[in-house]
């Protein structure tokens, strides 16, 4: 039998009614002849409640206990989903991570999947089980302890199962009906994409479009798992939602397929740093050791042996970045006149695999922003993405202007 | 190191504050030099919430899924307790049933414990762990699925661990400060017992005194595990609570040590049954097949080949008993004039190992009730117990009068 993986997020299983609705969707796929692996999240709010208890109990908690506690929400949903399917007459049973077993490394609370043996589930499929309901987000370490894969880890669980079982597709049911050209709350002309390439989705996910966990997209790309994002709140056809797939499967594509933004970016500038070899290494090694995720970097032209070094990092890491840079200044390893943090910025990006073959996208983006009177503070580019840091107050304007200029409201 | 088992029920771990209070008690025992195994229930209310979801999803639920779902509450408490102890500087970790592993048979939702290997936990104790926090109520079947031991099963988990690890004692922390001569809500003169014999506790537990699960007392008796019942809401000394122990350890004892009662008993009478050999077998086989737990039985003197047969059973089984008896009458296997159910009765019992060596207890009990004008409807006795069925309205009066007459307010 062909295998289909269906993943339901927290809002899609928030209560018994929604679990019933999700189970009906599963029943439709079973009727088509699929053996279905259902991956479930905890009922929405449950994981936050558990995380709250852990933090209140022990601010510097033991990650092994954290995992044992927060993984329990998924177990409840898995059992309830299996019961609901049985009640509908569909042969189903639940599986917790350690029962499959979904084997991970020992990096508790951010474990990486190492192996998913298929014999256990396949044995049951051969005996007539039609649906295996698997608790998402969790696995088992080599030491036999429960691990979790990080927030949003159920997406990654789903893709990993799809890869291990050679599933025809991995359907991610969520509270939106697909991937959009940009956030519809900011730009009313935002259009749902029927298809998007893995690489584009990866850029959009890492830029803050929260539809899919970044890791799950990486995994899908590596194992060529067809991913579909669709809404659990609407009647669905086979063509619903957005298919995330290999770019070869996308016949024609716009040059730019999405405009993403992030408010969580801060800009930091080291003013008047001595411009000598090794200075950049000193700065960014220091930040890396302090756990600061540096995104964009620019260095001004050197004047009289001194330069300004600017970088961006997540807003909540600014304090840590400052602390570590002040420390090495005090130790005499780095000399700079001033450290300026600007948290009143936003990052806006355009993404599209068409950029590889078409030039002029950057020039057009800068012109659009310039025409709106928006000053660009930092720029970074990748093969299929251009990101700029701008004043936060212009963020919505920039998104709308870029969406219009690249005609994202029109299908290719 | 000597091992101590400490069990905390749902009200003793109802929230983070109470978990902290319980953890402090554990810390006191660790400081005395014990390796401690802590057994925890789910935070009070959690199991009921989960059971409610299961019943709403699937009234005739798959017990395997029921077990997977309802066992999750204990996992949360175990993790939180371990974190709380770590926060206090006590080396601790949590264990779920399958991790120990606590091996059971496959009788889901009422599984029986088969084995608790000690190497896993002892290995960790040898490495410096001071407390193993174990999720109560749950185990793993030979098929690798999660089982539960029935409601109140955490008491049984605690005693089983105490037996397996040769614990010096098994302390059951609950919301009462020990075992009383009778229910203090009914009889203000009720006195807390310092010690009570296993056999007596077993009779009291099965008679409805809800301090301990009956199975846990049976297990403690079989393996000679010293059980102590005490309150988690009071500062405790080594002599606090009630010790449930072998009768040899109790120097002197009153003839009667407790007065128990139950409102959940109904009396049923088959009027004018043909009095011929095999008729009792027919009746009670039928009831047994229907799942009716018959407690007391009396048969009147036969007159003209016919007799009245009276028995008692739990109130909520009356409908089932009636149905099964009417069915065999319709099938012609049994002939009786009338079936009368009386649910307006109560059972009152006196319990004491001293009865074995002292006669006249029954006579005294009947006289006390007679002096109060209370009519006895049915009587049963065991070696250490006398139970009577009376009109429910006299229940409190009977308990108080018997408590007075046997001078239970005075220590032996």
Short mmCIF file of C-alpha atoms in Angstrom, two decimals, chain A residues 16 20 43 46 49-50 52-54 56-62 64-66 68-69 71-72 75-76 78-80 82-84 86-87 92-94 96 98-99 124 140 144-146, chain B residues 16 20 43 46 49-50 52-54 56-62 64-66 68-69 71-72 75-76 78-80 82-84 86-87 92-94 96 98-99 124 140 144-146:
data_model
loop_
_atom_site.label_atom_id
_atom_site.label_comp_id
_atom_site.label_asym_id
_atom_site.label_seq_id
_atom_site.Cartn_x
_atom_site.Cartn_y
_atom_site.Cartn_z
CA UNK A 16 -12.14 16.71 20.86
CA UNK A 20 -12.80 14.37 15.17
CA UNK A 43 -3.50 20.15 22.04
CA UNK A 46 -0.75 22.25 26.59
CA UNK A 49 1.45 25.07 30.24
CA UNK A 50 4.04 22.33 30.78
CA UNK A 52 5.60 27.20 32.24
CA UNK A 53 5.66 24.67 35.08
CA UNK A 54 9.20 23.64 34.22
CA UNK A 56 8.70 28.04 37.45
CA UNK A 57 10.14 24.92 39.10
CA UNK A 58 13.68 25.29 37.87
CA UNK A 59 14.83 28.24 35.74
CA UNK A 60 18.03 26.39 34.78
CA UNK A 61 16.27 23.10 34.31
CA UNK A 62 17.77 19.72 33.50
CA UNK A 64 16.35 15.59 30.28
CA UNK A 65 13.52 16.25 32.74
CA UNK A 66 12.19 19.07 30.54
CA UNK A 68 10.20 13.93 29.85
CA UNK A 69 7.64 16.51 30.99
CA UNK A 71 6.58 15.38 25.61
CA UNK A 72 3.51 14.19 27.53
CA UNK A 75 1.04 11.31 23.99
CA UNK A 76 -2.44 12.41 25.03
CA UNK A 78 -1.97 10.46 19.90
CA UNK A 79 -4.14 8.24 22.10
CA UNK A 80 -7.25 10.37 21.59
CA UNK A 82 -6.34 6.63 17.72
CA UNK A 83 -9.55 6.21 19.78
CA UNK A 84 -11.42 8.63 17.50
CA UNK A 86 -11.30 3.38 16.01
CA UNK A 87 -14.69 4.88 16.84
CA UNK A 92 -5.63 2.54 14.33
CA UNK A 93 -3.25 2.57 17.25
CA UNK A 94 -1.04 5.15 18.90
CA UNK A 96 4.92 7.11 21.44
CA UNK A 98 10.19 5.38 22.22
CA UNK A 99 7.79 2.69 20.97
CA UNK A 124 1.23 -3.69 12.02
CA UNK A 140 14.48 8.30 22.51
CA UNK A 144 16.92 5.26 26.78
CA UNK A 145 15.68 8.67 27.86
CA UNK A 146 12.98 10.72 26.17
CA UNK B 16 4.05 23.37 42.27
CA UNK B 20 7.98 21.66 46.72
CA UNK B 43 -1.61 16.24 39.99
CA UNK B 46 -5.52 15.58 35.88
CA UNK B 49 -9.72 15.19 32.97
CA UNK B 50 -7.96 12.58 30.81
CA UNK B 52 -13.28 12.33 30.75
CA UNK B 53 -11.74 12.91 27.32
CA UNK B 54 -11.42 9.18 26.71
CA UNK B 56 -16.28 11.38 25.50
CA UNK B 57 -14.21 10.18 22.53
CA UNK B 58 -15.08 6.52 22.76
CA UNK B 59 -17.52 5.14 25.35
CA UNK B 60 -16.34 1.57 24.67
CA UNK B 61 -12.72 2.58 24.46
CA UNK B 62 -9.72 0.43 23.58
CA UNK B 64 -4.63 0.04 25.42
CA UNK B 65 -5.23 3.61 24.25
CA UNK B 66 -6.90 4.48 27.58
CA UNK B 68 -1.44 5.36 26.96
CA UNK B 69 -3.51 8.48 27.57
CA UNK B 71 -0.70 7.47 32.29
CA UNK B 72 0.61 10.79 31.02
CA UNK B 75 4.91 11.45 33.87
CA UNK B 76 4.47 15.19 34.31
CA UNK B 78 7.59 12.71 38.08
CA UNK B 79 9.57 15.17 35.96
CA UNK B 80 8.51 18.18 38.01
CA UNK B 82 12.83 15.46 39.93
CA UNK B 83 13.45 19.08 38.85
CA UNK B 84 12.31 20.37 42.25
CA UNK B 86 17.57 19.01 41.73
CA UNK B 87 16.76 22.64 42.45
CA UNK B 92 17.42 13.05 41.34
CA UNK B 93 15.97 11.85 38.06
CA UNK B 94 12.57 10.74 36.86
CA UNK B 96 8.56 6.38 33.59
CA UNK B 98 8.63 1.52 30.83
CA UNK B 99 12.07 2.92 31.68
CA UNK B 124 22.13 4.99 39.29
CA UNK B 140 4.77 -1.94 30.37
CA UNK B 144 5.78 -3.17 24.82
CA UNK B 145 2.62 -1.16 25.38
CA UNK B 146 1.86 1.04 28.36
#
